[in-house]
Amino acid sequence: TMFKQSNFDSNVVLVNVNHIHTRGVCHSRYITQAYIKPSHEYYMAIDAHTRFDKGWDTIVKQAVDGYEGKCVITAYPPTYTYEEGKGANNMHVFNEPYKIEQFTKSNASKIKDGIDYKKSFFAGGYHASKIDWLIDVGYDPYNNWQFEEIELGFRSYTHGYDLVNYKHTPVYHNYKHENRKEQKPLLNLYKIHGGERIYGKILKANMTFMEHKFPLGEERTLEQFDEEYGISLTDWLYLS
């Protein structure tokens, strides 16, 4: 069932994108960039099947505003299920920086008392920032699921944005796959194209269509990203 614009207040713009008629999640998120207004100050993206703590918006804005420098607040959220409700937030979900093996919620760890921020993996299902991130970095519509997180990570970093998690993640996600829409077979082809596109960005070779519209930044290098976040992107190419 599609939502209707009439279901929302006047300050909400509803854009219905049928999952059958899209190139995938990156193309769908890319569409949001057409709706930026001068009055917009913050940006946040979440997956479907997400629940919130009371006051979540204040918590997210405080996390973004409280960081020294440009940042993306991002993490795999704590889990919830329809049967058991929300999980405990004291087990703060944080992914060890770009660890290849199982970079999912299984790598949860608790942020120690007195520590507000910790380096994090870029999570497509929950990230928040100033609206400038959407303008400076944004989404490459020719990228696709399974590749978008590492691509968003190194592209954000090279544009000067730190990838960090905050001590309180006020959103929760249902990770059960039976609650998700099934991808159409054609999306497998798009995923192959997305991988080739990222290879071109990292290796700076065999550039693909519209590459100039979604480039790496010039504030920091991929070599600095490798050193700070703990994995060689060149090695990642051969492991993925």
JSON list of C-alpha atoms in Angstrom, two decimals:
[
{"chain": "A", "resi": 1, "resn": "THR", "atom": "CA", "xyz": [0.00, 0.00, 0.00]},
{"chain": "A", "resi": 2, "resn": "MET", "atom": "CA", "xyz": [1.40, 3.36, -1.03]},
{"chain": "A", "resi": 3, "resn": "PHE", "atom": "CA", "xyz": [1.23, 6.31, 1.36]},
{"chain": "A", "resi": 4, "resn": "LYS", "atom": "CA", "xyz": [-0.48, 9.48, 0.16]},
{"chain": "A", "resi": 5, "resn": "GLN", "atom": "CA", "xyz": [0.70, 13.07, 0.51]},
{"chain": "A", "resi": 6, "resn": "SER", "atom": "CA", "xyz": [-2.52, 13.77, 2.38]},
{"chain": "A", "resi": 7, "resn": "ASN", "atom": "CA", "xyz": [-1.31, 11.47, 5.18]},
{"chain": "A", "resi": 8, "resn": "PHE", "atom": "CA", "xyz": [1.38, 14.00, 6.12]},
{"chain": "A", "resi": 9, "resn": "ASP", "atom": "CA", "xyz": [1.75, 17.59, 7.26]},
{"chain": "A", "resi": 10, "resn": "SER", "atom": "CA", "xyz": [2.40, 20.32, 4.70]},
{"chain": "A", "resi": 11, "resn": "ASN", "atom": "CA", "xyz": [6.13, 20.48, 5.57]},
{"chain": "A", "resi": 12, "resn": "VAL", "atom": "CA", "xyz": [6.59, 16.85, 4.48]},
{"chain": "A", "resi": 13, "resn": "VAL", "atom": "CA", "xyz": [7.20, 15.93, 0.84]},
{"chain": "A", "resi": 14, "resn": "LEU", "atom": "CA", "xyz": [6.27, 12.35, 0.00]},
{"chain": "A", "resi": 15, "resn": "VAL", "atom": "CA", "xyz": [7.99, 10.67, -2.93]},
{"chain": "A", "resi": 16, "resn": "ASN", "atom": "CA", "xyz": [6.71, 7.18, -3.68]},
{"chain": "A", "resi": 17, "resn": "VAL", "atom": "CA", "xyz": [9.27, 4.98, -5.42]},
{"chain": "A", "resi": 18, "resn": "ASN", "atom": "CA", "xyz": [8.05, 1.49, -6.24]},
{"chain": "A", "resi": 19, "resn": "HIS", "atom": "CA", "xyz": [10.83, -1.01, -5.57]},
{"chain": "A", "resi": 20, "resn": "ILE", "atom": "CA", "xyz": [9.99, -2.79, -8.84]},
{"chain": "A", "resi": 21, "resn": "HIS", "atom": "CA", "xyz": [10.73, 0.34, -10.88]},
{"chain": "A", "resi": 22, "resn": "THR", "atom": "CA", "xyz": [14.05, 1.44, -9.45]},
{"chain": "A", "resi": 23, "resn": "ARG", "atom": "CA", "xyz": [17.72, 0.65, -9.99]},
{"chain": "A", "resi": 24, "resn": "GLY", "atom": "CA", "xyz": [17.99, 0.00, -6.26]},
{"chain": "A", "resi": 25, "resn": "VAL", "atom": "CA", "xyz": [18.59, 1.74, -2.97]},
{"chain": "A", "resi": 26, "resn": "CYS", "atom": "CA", "xyz": [21.24, 4.21, -4.17]},
{"chain": "A", "resi": 27, "resn": "HIS", "atom": "CA", "xyz": [19.08, 5.46, -7.01]},
{"chain": "A", "resi": 28, "resn": "SER", "atom": "CA", "xyz": [16.14, 5.82, -4.62]},
{"chain": "A", "resi": 29, "resn": "ARG", "atom": "CA", "xyz": [18.21, 7.81, -2.10]},
{"chain": "A", "resi": 30, "resn": "TYR", "atom": "CA", "xyz": [19.65, 9.93, -4.90]},
{"chain": "A", "resi": 31, "resn": "ILE", "atom": "CA", "xyz": [16.17, 11.26, -5.62]},
{"chain": "A", "resi": 32, "resn": "THR", "atom": "CA", "xyz": [16.17, 13.09, -2.26]},
{"chain": "A", "resi": 33, "resn": "GLN", "atom": "CA", "xyz": [18.83, 15.46, -3.57]},
{"chain": "A", "resi": 34, "resn": "ALA", "atom": "CA", "xyz": [16.22, 17.09, -5.81]},
{"chain": "A", "resi": 35, "resn": "TYR", "atom": "CA", "xyz": [14.27, 18.29, -2.76]},
{"chain": "A", "resi": 36, "resn": "ILE", "atom": "CA", "xyz": [16.93, 20.29, -0.89]},
{"chain": "A", "resi": 37, "resn": "LYS", "atom": "CA", "xyz": [15.73, 23.73, 0.22]},
{"chain": "A", "resi": 38, "resn": "PRO", "atom": "CA", "xyz": [17.73, 26.67, 1.65]},
{"chain": "A", "resi": 39, "resn": "SER", "atom": "CA", "xyz": [15.86, 26.22, 4.94]},
{"chain": "A", "resi": 40, "resn": "HIS", "atom": "CA", "xyz": [17.17, 22.68, 5.41]},
{"chain": "A", "resi": 41, "resn": "GLU", "atom": "CA", "xyz": [19.92, 22.37, 8.03]},
{"chain": "A", "resi": 42, "resn": "TYR", "atom": "CA", "xyz": [20.19, 18.65, 8.80]},
{"chain": "A", "resi": 43, "resn": "TYR", "atom": "CA", "xyz": [19.92, 15.41, 6.88]},
{"chain": "A", "resi": 44, "resn": "MET", "atom": "CA", "xyz": [19.22, 11.86, 8.06]},
{"chain": "A", "resi": 45, "resn": "ALA", "atom": "CA", "xyz": [18.63, 8.60, 6.21]},
{"chain": "A", "resi": 46, "resn": "ILE", "atom": "CA", "xyz": [17.18, 5.40, 7.68]},
{"chain": "A", "resi": 47, "resn": "ASP", "atom": "CA", "xyz": [16.07, 2.02, 6.42]},
{"chain": "A", "resi": 48, "resn": "ALA", "atom": "CA", "xyz": [12.54, 0.71, 6.55]},
{"chain": "A", "resi": 49, "resn": "HIS", "atom": "CA", "xyz": [11.55, -1.34, 9.61]},
{"chain": "A", "resi": 50, "resn": "THR", "atom": "CA", "xyz": [13.01, 1.23, 12.00]},
{"chain": "A", "resi": 51, "resn": "ARG", "atom": "CA", "xyz": [11.83, 2.38, 15.45]},
{"chain": "A", "resi": 52, "resn": "PHE", "atom": "CA", "xyz": [12.87, 5.45, 17.46]},
{"chain": "A", "resi": 53, "resn": "ASP", "atom": "CA", "xyz": [13.50, 6.54, 21.02]},
{"chain": "A", "resi": 54, "resn": "LYS", "atom": "CA", "xyz": [11.46, 9.47, 22.28]},
{"chain": "A", "resi": 55, "resn": "GLY", "atom": "CA", "xyz": [13.37, 12.66, 21.52]},
{"chain": "A", "resi": 56, "resn": "TRP", "atom": "CA", "xyz": [15.41, 11.01, 18.78]},
{"chain": "A", "resi": 57, "resn": "ASP", "atom": "CA", "xyz": [15.59, 14.17, 16.69]},
{"chain": "A", "resi": 58, "resn": "THR", "atom": "CA", "xyz": [17.13, 16.20, 19.52]},
{"chain": "A", "resi": 59, "resn": "ILE", "atom": "CA", "xyz": [19.66, 13.44, 20.19]},
{"chain": "A", "resi": 60, "resn": "VAL", "atom": "CA", "xyz": [20.72, 13.25, 16.53]},
{"chain": "A", "resi": 61, "resn": "LYS", "atom": "CA", "xyz": [21.06, 17.02, 16.17]},
{"chain": "A", "resi": 62, "resn": "GLN", "atom": "CA", "xyz": [23.11, 17.22, 19.36]},
{"chain": "A", "resi": 63, "resn": "ALA", "atom": "CA", "xyz": [25.39, 14.48, 18.03]},
{"chain": "A", "resi": 64, "resn": "VAL", "atom": "CA", "xyz": [25.97, 16.32, 14.76]},
{"chain": "A", "resi": 65, "resn": "ASP", "atom": "CA", "xyz": [26.39, 19.76, 16.37]},
{"chain": "A", "resi": 66, "resn": "GLY", "atom": "CA", "xyz": [28.62, 18.51, 19.16]},
{"chain": "A", "resi": 67, "resn": "TYR", "atom": "CA", "xyz": [31.32, 17.08, 16.92]},
{"chain": "A", "resi": 68, "resn": "GLU", "atom": "CA", "xyz": [34.35, 19.26, 16.18]},
{"chain": "A", "resi": 69, "resn": "GLY", "atom": "CA", "xyz": [34.55, 19.37, 12.41]},
{"chain": "A", "resi": 70, "resn": "LYS", "atom": "CA", "xyz": [32.52, 17.91, 9.58]},
{"chain": "A", "resi": 71, "resn": "CYS", "atom": "CA", "xyz": [31.05, 14.51, 10.34]},
{"chain": "A", "resi": 72, "resn": "VAL", "atom": "CA", "xyz": [28.57, 11.83, 9.45]},
{"chain": "A", "resi": 73, "resn": "ILE", "atom": "CA", "xyz": [26.96, 10.16, 12.47]},
{"chain": "A", "resi": 74, "resn": "THR", "atom": "CA", "xyz": [26.47, 6.58, 11.35]},
{"chain": "A", "resi": 75, "resn": "ALA", "atom": "CA", "xyz": [26.19, 3.01, 12.64]},
{"chain": "A", "resi": 76, "resn": "TYR", "atom": "CA", "xyz": [24.25, -0.17, 12.30]},
{"chain": "A", "resi": 77, "resn": "PRO", "atom": "CA", "xyz": [21.45, 0.55, 14.79]},
{"chain": "A", "resi": 78, "resn": "PRO", "atom": "CA", "xyz": [20.65, -1.73, 17.73]},
{"chain": "A", "resi": 79, "resn": "THR", "atom": "CA", "xyz": [18.14, -4.41, 16.84]},
{"chain": "A", "resi": 80, "resn": "TYR", "atom": "CA", "xyz": [14.44, -4.74, 17.56]},
{"chain": "A", "resi": 81, "resn": "THR", "atom": "CA", "xyz": [11.91, -7.43, 16.72]},
{"chain": "A", "resi": 82, "resn": "TYR", "atom": "CA", "xyz": [8.13, -7.32, 16.54]},
{"chain": "A", "resi": 83, "resn": "GLU", "atom": "CA", "xyz": [8.02, -10.01, 19.21]},
{"chain": "A", "resi": 84, "resn": "GLU", "atom": "CA", "xyz": [10.58, -8.65, 21.70]},
{"chain": "A", "resi": 85, "resn": "GLY", "atom": "CA", "xyz": [10.59, -4.91, 21.04]},
{"chain": "A", "resi": 86, "resn": "LYS", "atom": "CA", "xyz": [13.70, -2.71, 21.09]},
{"chain": "A", "resi": 87, "resn": "GLY", "atom": "CA", "xyz": [17.08, -4.03, 22.15]},
{"chain": "A", "resi": 88, "resn": "ALA", "atom": "CA", "xyz": [19.19, -2.59, 24.94]},
{"chain": "A", "resi": 89, "resn": "ASN", "atom": "CA", "xyz": [20.92, 0.63, 23.92]},
{"chain": "A", "resi": 90, "resn": "ASN", "atom": "CA", "xyz": [23.70, 0.13, 26.44]},
{"chain": "A", "resi": 91, "resn": "MET", "atom": "CA", "xyz": [25.19, -2.28, 23.90]},
{"chain": "A", "resi": 92, "resn": "HIS", "atom": "CA", "xyz": [26.04, 0.39, 21.38]},
{"chain": "A", "resi": 93, "resn": "VAL", "atom": "CA", "xyz": [26.40, -0.98, 17.89]},
{"chain": "A", "resi": 94, "resn": "PHE", "atom": "CA", "xyz": [29.73, -0.03, 16.36]},
{"chain": "A", "resi": 95, "resn": "ASN", "atom": "CA", "xyz": [31.57, -1.73, 13.55]},
{"chain": "A", "resi": 96, "resn": "GLU", "atom": "CA", "xyz": [35.31, -2.06, 13.82]},
{"chain": "A", "resi": 97, "resn": "PRO", "atom": "CA", "xyz": [36.61, 0.15, 11.02]},
{"chain": "A", "resi": 98, "resn": "TYR", "atom": "CA", "xyz": [36.08, -1.63, 7.71]},
{"chain": "A", "resi": 99, "resn": "LYS", "atom": "CA", "xyz": [36.71, -5.11, 9.04]},
{"chain": "A", "resi": 100, "resn": "ILE", "atom": "CA", "xyz": [35.95, -7.35, 6.08]},
{"chain": "A", "resi": 101, "resn": "GLU", "atom": "CA", "xyz": [34.49, -10.31, 7.95]},
{"chain": "A", "resi": 102, "resn": "GLN", "atom": "CA", "xyz": [30.84, -9.87, 8.90]},
{"chain": "A", "resi": 103, "resn": "PHE", "atom": "CA", "xyz": [30.74, -6.09, 9.22]},
{"chain": "A", "resi": 104, "resn": "THR", "atom": "CA", "xyz": [27.25, -6.22, 10.69]},
{"chain": "A", "resi": 105, "resn": "LYS", "atom": "CA", "xyz": [25.62, -5.82, 14.08]},
{"chain": "A", "resi": 106, "resn": "SER", "atom": "CA", "xyz": [27.56, -8.87, 15.34]},
{"chain": "A", "resi": 107, "resn": "ASN", "atom": "CA", "xyz": [30.50, -6.53, 15.99]},
{"chain": "A", "resi": 108, "resn": "ALA", "atom": "CA", "xyz": [28.59, -4.58, 18.63]},
{"chain": "A", "resi": 109, "resn": "SER", "atom": "CA", "xyz": [30.59, -3.01, 21.43]},
{"chain": "A", "resi": 110, "resn": "LYS", "atom": "CA", "xyz": [29.82, -0.60, 24.23]},
{"chain": "A", "resi": 111, "resn": "ILE", "atom": "CA", "xyz": [31.19, 2.93, 24.03]},
{"chain": "A", "resi": 112, "resn": "LYS", "atom": "CA", "xyz": [32.94, 3.57, 27.32]},
{"chain": "A", "resi": 113, "resn": "ASP", "atom": "CA", "xyz": [31.64, 6.14, 29.77]},
{"chain": "A", "resi": 114, "resn": "GLY", "atom": "CA", "xyz": [33.01, 9.58, 29.02]},
{"chain": "A", "resi": 115, "resn": "ILE", "atom": "CA", "xyz": [33.54, 8.85, 25.33]},
{"chain": "A", "resi": 116, "resn": "ASP", "atom": "CA", "xyz": [31.01, 10.55, 23.09]},
{"chain": "A", "resi": 117, "resn": "TYR", "atom": "CA", "xyz": [32.27, 9.55, 19.62]},
{"chain": "A", "resi": 118, "resn": "LYS", "atom": "CA", "xyz": [33.99, 6.57, 18.08]},
{"chain": "A", "resi": 119, "resn": "LYS", "atom": "CA", "xyz": [35.05, 5.85, 14.51]},
{"chain": "A", "resi": 120, "resn": "SER", "atom": "CA", "xyz": [32.45, 3.85, 12.65]},
{"chain": "A", "resi": 121, "resn": "PHE", "atom": "CA", "xyz": [31.68, 2.01, 9.46]},
{"chain": "A", "resi": 122, "resn": "PHE", "atom": "CA", "xyz": [29.41, 3.96, 7.09]},
{"chain": "A", "resi": 123, "resn": "ALA", "atom": "CA", "xyz": [25.95, 2.42, 7.41]},
{"chain": "A", "resi": 124, "resn": "GLY", "atom": "CA", "xyz": [23.50, 3.08, 4.60]},
{"chain": "A", "resi": 125, "resn": "GLY", "atom": "CA", "xyz": [20.57, 2.34, 6.91]},
{"chain": "A", "resi": 126, "resn": "TYR", "atom": "CA", "xyz": [21.36, 5.09, 9.42]},
{"chain": "A", "resi": 127, "resn": "HIS", "atom": "CA", "xyz": [23.43, 8.19, 8.82]},
{"chain": "A", "resi": 128, "resn": "ALA", "atom": "CA", "xyz": [22.92, 11.81, 9.83]},
{"chain": "A", "resi": 129, "resn": "SER", "atom": "CA", "xyz": [24.77, 15.03, 9.12]},
{"chain": "A", "resi": 130, "resn": "LYS", "atom": "CA", "xyz": [24.43, 18.65, 8.22]},
{"chain": "A", "resi": 131, "resn": "ILE", "atom": "CA", "xyz": [22.62, 19.15, 4.92]},
{"chain": "A", "resi": 132, "resn": "ASP", "atom": "CA", "xyz": [26.00, 20.14, 3.44]},
{"chain": "A", "resi": 133, "resn": "TRP", "atom": "CA", "xyz": [26.93, 16.44, 3.28]},
{"chain": "A", "resi": 134, "resn": "LEU", "atom": "CA", "xyz": [24.07, 15.76, 0.87]},
{"chain": "A", "resi": 135, "resn": "ILE", "atom": "CA", "xyz": [25.29, 18.65, -1.30]},
{"chain": "A", "resi": 136, "resn": "ASP", "atom": "CA", "xyz": [29.03, 17.92, -1.05]},
{"chain": "A", "resi": 137, "resn": "VAL", "atom": "CA", "xyz": [28.92, 14.12, -1.24]},
{"chain": "A", "resi": 138, "resn": "GLY", "atom": "CA", "xyz": [25.41, 12.77, -1.78]},
{"chain": "A", "resi": 139, "resn": "TYR", "atom": "CA", "xyz": [24.49, 9.52, -3.47]},
{"chain": "A", "resi": 140, "resn": "ASP", "atom": "CA", "xyz": [25.83, 8.11, -6.71]},
{"chain": "A", "resi": 141, "resn": "PRO", "atom": "CA", "xyz": [22.72, 6.67, -8.44]},
{"chain": "A", "resi": 142, "resn": "TYR", "atom": "CA", "xyz": [24.89, 4.31, -10.49]},
{"chain": "A", "resi": 143, "resn": "ASN", "atom": "CA", "xyz": [26.19, 2.64, -7.36]},
{"chain": "A", "resi": 144, "resn": "ASN", "atom": "CA", "xyz": [24.21, -0.14, -5.74]},
{"chain": "A", "resi": 145, "resn": "TRP", "atom": "CA", "xyz": [23.50, -2.17, -2.64]},
{"chain": "A", "resi": 146, "resn": "GLN", "atom": "CA", "xyz": [26.44, -4.19, -1.20]},
{"chain": "A", "resi": 147, "resn": "PHE", "atom": "CA", "xyz": [28.87, -1.59, -2.52]},
{"chain": "A", "resi": 148, "resn": "GLU", "atom": "CA", "xyz": [27.30, 1.68, -1.44]},
{"chain": "A", "resi": 149, "resn": "GLU", "atom": "CA", "xyz": [28.55, 1.74, 2.15]},
{"chain": "A", "resi": 150, "resn": "ILE", "atom": "CA", "xyz": [32.26, 1.52, 1.47]},
{"chain": "A", "resi": 151, "resn": "GLU", "atom": "CA", "xyz": [31.87, 3.91, -1.49]},
{"chain": "A", "resi": 152, "resn": "LEU", "atom": "CA", "xyz": [29.99, 6.44, 0.65]},
{"chain": "A", "resi": 153, "resn": "GLY", "atom": "CA", "xyz": [32.61, 5.96, 3.34]},
{"chain": "A", "resi": 154, "resn": "PHE", "atom": "CA", "xyz": [35.72, 6.75, 1.31]},
{"chain": "A", "resi": 155, "resn": "ARG", "atom": "CA", "xyz": [34.00, 9.45, -0.73]},
{"chain": "A", "resi": 156, "resn": "SER", "atom": "CA", "xyz": [32.74, 11.20, 2.45]},
{"chain": "A", "resi": 157, "resn": "TYR", "atom": "CA", "xyz": [36.19, 10.95, 4.01]},
{"chain": "A", "resi": 158, "resn": "THR", "atom": "CA", "xyz": [37.96, 12.47, 1.01]},
{"chain": "A", "resi": 159, "resn": "HIS", "atom": "CA", "xyz": [35.49, 15.36, 1.14]},
{"chain": "A", "resi": 160, "resn": "GLY", "atom": "CA", "xyz": [36.58, 16.04, 4.73]},
{"chain": "A", "resi": 161, "resn": "TYR", "atom": "CA", "xyz": [33.84, 14.25, 6.68]},
{"chain": "A", "resi": 162, "resn": "ASP", "atom": "CA", "xyz": [34.74, 12.01, 9.63]},
{"chain": "A", "resi": 163, "resn": "LEU", "atom": "CA", "xyz": [32.68, 8.82, 10.00]},
{"chain": "A", "resi": 164, "resn": "VAL", "atom": "CA", "xyz": [31.75, 8.50, 13.66]},
{"chain": "A", "resi": 165, "resn": "ASN", "atom": "CA", "xyz": [29.18, 6.94, 15.93]},
{"chain": "A", "resi": 166, "resn": "TYR", "atom": "CA", "xyz": [27.62, 8.70, 18.89]},
{"chain": "A", "resi": 167, "resn": "LYS", "atom": "CA", "xyz": [27.24, 7.27, 22.39]},
{"chain": "A", "resi": 168, "resn": "HIS", "atom": "CA", "xyz": [23.46, 7.08, 21.98]},
{"chain": "A", "resi": 169, "resn": "THR", "atom": "CA", "xyz": [21.91, 5.70, 18.81]},
{"chain": "A", "resi": 170, "resn": "PRO", "atom": "CA", "xyz": [18.21, 6.54, 19.16]},
{"chain": "A", "resi": 171, "resn": "VAL", "atom": "CA", "xyz": [17.01, 4.31, 16.32]},
{"chain": "A", "resi": 172, "resn": "TYR", "atom": "CA", "xyz": [16.51, 0.54, 16.13]},
{"chain": "A", "resi": 173, "resn": "HIS", "atom": "CA", "xyz": [16.29, -1.73, 13.11]},
{"chain": "A", "resi": 174, "resn": "ASN", "atom": "CA", "xyz": [14.59, -5.05, 12.40]},
{"chain": "A", "resi": 175, "resn": "TYR", "atom": "CA", "xyz": [17.24, -7.13, 10.63]},
{"chain": "A", "resi": 176, "resn": "LYS", "atom": "CA", "xyz": [15.03, -10.12, 9.80]},
{"chain": "A", "resi": 177, "resn": "HIS", "atom": "CA", "xyz": [15.21, -10.66, 6.05]},
{"chain": "A", "resi": 178, "resn": "GLU", "atom": "CA", "xyz": [11.67, -11.99, 5.75]},
{"chain": "A", "resi": 179, "resn": "ASN", "atom": "CA", "xyz": [10.47, -8.43, 6.32]},
{"chain": "A", "resi": 180, "resn": "ARG", "atom": "CA", "xyz": [12.22, -7.11, 3.22]},
{"chain": "A", "resi": 181, "resn": "LYS", "atom": "CA", "xyz": [11.10, -6.75, -0.37]},
{"chain": "A", "resi": 182, "resn": "GLU", "atom": "CA", "xyz": [12.61, -9.26, -2.77]},
{"chain": "A", "resi": 183, "resn": "GLN", "atom": "CA", "xyz": [15.01, -7.75, -5.28]},
{"chain": "A", "resi": 184, "resn": "LYS", "atom": "CA", "xyz": [14.21, -8.28, -8.95]},
{"chain": "A", "resi": 185, "resn": "PRO", "atom": "CA", "xyz": [16.84, -10.29, -10.89]},
{"chain": "A", "resi": 186, "resn": "LEU", "atom": "CA", "xyz": [17.87, -7.26, -12.97]},
{"chain": "A", "resi": 187, "resn": "LEU", "atom": "CA", "xyz": [19.31, -5.63, -9.85]},
{"chain": "A", "resi": 188, "resn": "ASN", "atom": "CA", "xyz": [22.04, -8.28, -9.84]},
{"chain": "A", "resi": 189, "resn": "LEU", "atom": "CA", "xyz": [23.30, -6.72, -13.07]},
{"chain": "A", "resi": 190, "resn": "TYR", "atom": "CA", "xyz": [23.23, -3.25, -11.48]},
{"chain": "A", "resi": 191, "resn": "LYS", "atom": "CA", "xyz": [25.28, -4.57, -8.56]},
{"chain": "A", "resi": 192, "resn": "ILE", "atom": "CA", "xyz": [27.96, -5.75, -10.98]},
{"chain": "A", "resi": 193, "resn": "HIS", "atom": "CA", "xyz": [28.02, -2.33, -12.60]},
{"chain": "A", "resi": 194, "resn": "GLY", "atom": "CA", "xyz": [28.21, -0.71, -9.15]},
{"chain": "A", "resi": 195, "resn": "GLY", "atom": "CA", "xyz": [31.27, -2.77, -8.26]},
{"chain": "A", "resi": 196, "resn": "GLU", "atom": "CA", "xyz": [33.02, -1.82, -11.48]},
{"chain": "A", "resi": 197, "resn": "ARG", "atom": "CA", "xyz": [32.23, 1.82, -10.82]},
{"chain": "A", "resi": 198, "resn": "ILE", "atom": "CA", "xyz": [33.86, 1.71, -7.38]},
{"chain": "A", "resi": 199, "resn": "TYR", "atom": "CA", "xyz": [36.90, -0.09, -8.77]},
{"chain": "A", "resi": 200, "resn": "GLY", "atom": "CA", "xyz": [37.32, 2.79, -11.19]},
{"chain": "A", "resi": 201, "resn": "LYS", "atom": "CA", "xyz": [37.14, 5.37, -8.40]},
{"chain": "A", "resi": 202, "resn": "ILE", "atom": "CA", "xyz": [39.67, 3.59, -6.21]},
{"chain": "A", "resi": 203, "resn": "LEU", "atom": "CA", "xyz": [42.10, 2.64, -8.94]},
{"chain": "A", "resi": 204, "resn": "LYS", "atom": "CA", "xyz": [41.46, 5.85, -10.90]},
{"chain": "A", "resi": 205, "resn": "ALA", "atom": "CA", "xyz": [41.19, 3.81, -14.07]},
{"chain": "A", "resi": 206, "resn": "ASN", "atom": "CA", "xyz": [38.46, 2.67, -16.44]},
{"chain": "A", "resi": 207, "resn": "MET", "atom": "CA", "xyz": [36.21, 5.53, -15.35]},
{"chain": "A", "resi": 208, "resn": "THR", "atom": "CA", "xyz": [32.55, 4.89, -15.99]},
{"chain": "A", "resi": 209, "resn": "PHE", "atom": "CA", "xyz": [29.68, 7.06, -17.21]},
{"chain": "A", "resi": 210, "resn": "MET", "atom": "CA", "xyz": [29.03, 10.30, -15.27]},
{"chain": "A", "resi": 211, "resn": "GLU", "atom": "CA", "xyz": [32.10, 9.70, -13.09]},
{"chain": "A", "resi": 212, "resn": "HIS", "atom": "CA", "xyz": [32.78, 13.43, -12.96]},
{"chain": "A", "resi": 213, "resn": "LYS", "atom": "CA", "xyz": [29.47, 14.04, -11.17]},
{"chain": "A", "resi": 214, "resn": "PHE", "atom": "CA", "xyz": [30.28, 11.87, -8.14]},
{"chain": "A", "resi": 215, "resn": "PRO", "atom": "CA", "xyz": [34.05, 12.15, -7.67]},
{"chain": "A", "resi": 216, "resn": "LEU", "atom": "CA", "xyz": [36.36, 11.67, -4.72]},
{"chain": "A", "resi": 217, "resn": "GLY", "atom": "CA", "xyz": [37.00, 14.80, -2.68]},
{"chain": "A", "resi": 218, "resn": "GLU", "atom": "CA", "xyz": [40.24, 16.72, -2.54]},
{"chain": "A", "resi": 219, "resn": "GLU", "atom": "CA", "xyz": [40.50, 17.43, 1.21]},
{"chain": "A", "resi": 220, "resn": "ARG", "atom": "CA", "xyz": [42.00, 14.04, 2.10]},
{"chain": "A", "resi": 221, "resn": "THR", "atom": "CA", "xyz": [43.40, 11.08, 0.23]},
{"chain": "A", "resi": 222, "resn": "LEU", "atom": "CA", "xyz": [42.49, 7.42, -0.05]},
{"chain": "A", "resi": 223, "resn": "GLU", "atom": "CA", "xyz": [45.88, 6.62, 1.49]},
{"chain": "A", "resi": 224, "resn": "GLN", "atom": "CA", "xyz": [44.91, 8.64, 4.58]},
{"chain": "A", "resi": 225, "resn": "PHE", "atom": "CA", "xyz": [41.59, 6.81, 4.66]},
{"chain": "A", "resi": 226, "resn": "ASP", "atom": "CA", "xyz": [43.39, 3.47, 4.55]},
{"chain": "A", "resi": 227, "resn": "GLU", "atom": "CA", "xyz": [45.65, 4.48, 7.43]},
{"chain": "A", "resi": 228, "resn": "GLU", "atom": "CA", "xyz": [42.92, 5.92, 9.64]},
{"chain": "A", "resi": 229, "resn": "TYR", "atom": "CA", "xyz": [40.20, 3.33, 9.07]},
{"chain": "A", "resi": 230, "resn": "GLY", "atom": "CA", "xyz": [42.34, 0.26, 9.00]},
{"chain": "A", "resi": 231, "resn": "ILE", "atom": "CA", "xyz": [42.04, -1.39, 5.61]},
{"chain": "A", "resi": 232, "resn": "SER", "atom": "CA", "xyz": [43.70, -1.08, 2.23]},
{"chain": "A", "resi": 233, "resn": "LEU", "atom": "CA", "xyz": [41.01, -0.31, -0.32]},
{"chain": "A", "resi": 234, "resn": "THR", "atom": "CA", "xyz": [43.14, -1.95, -2.97]},
{"chain": "A", "resi": 235, "resn": "ASP", "atom": "CA", "xyz": [43.08, -5.17, -0.90]},
{"chain": "A", "resi": 236, "resn": "TRP", "atom": "CA", "xyz": [39.33, -4.77, -0.48]},
{"chain": "A", "resi": 237, "resn": "LEU", "atom": "CA", "xyz": [38.92, -4.86, -4.26]},
{"chain": "A", "resi": 238, "resn": "TYR", "atom": "CA", "xyz": [40.34, -8.36, -4.42]},
{"chain": "A", "resi": 239, "resn": "LEU", "atom": "CA", "xyz": [38.47, -9.61, -1.34]},
{"chain": "A", "resi": 240, "resn": "SER", "atom": "CA", "xyz": [35.03, -8.38, -2.43]}
]
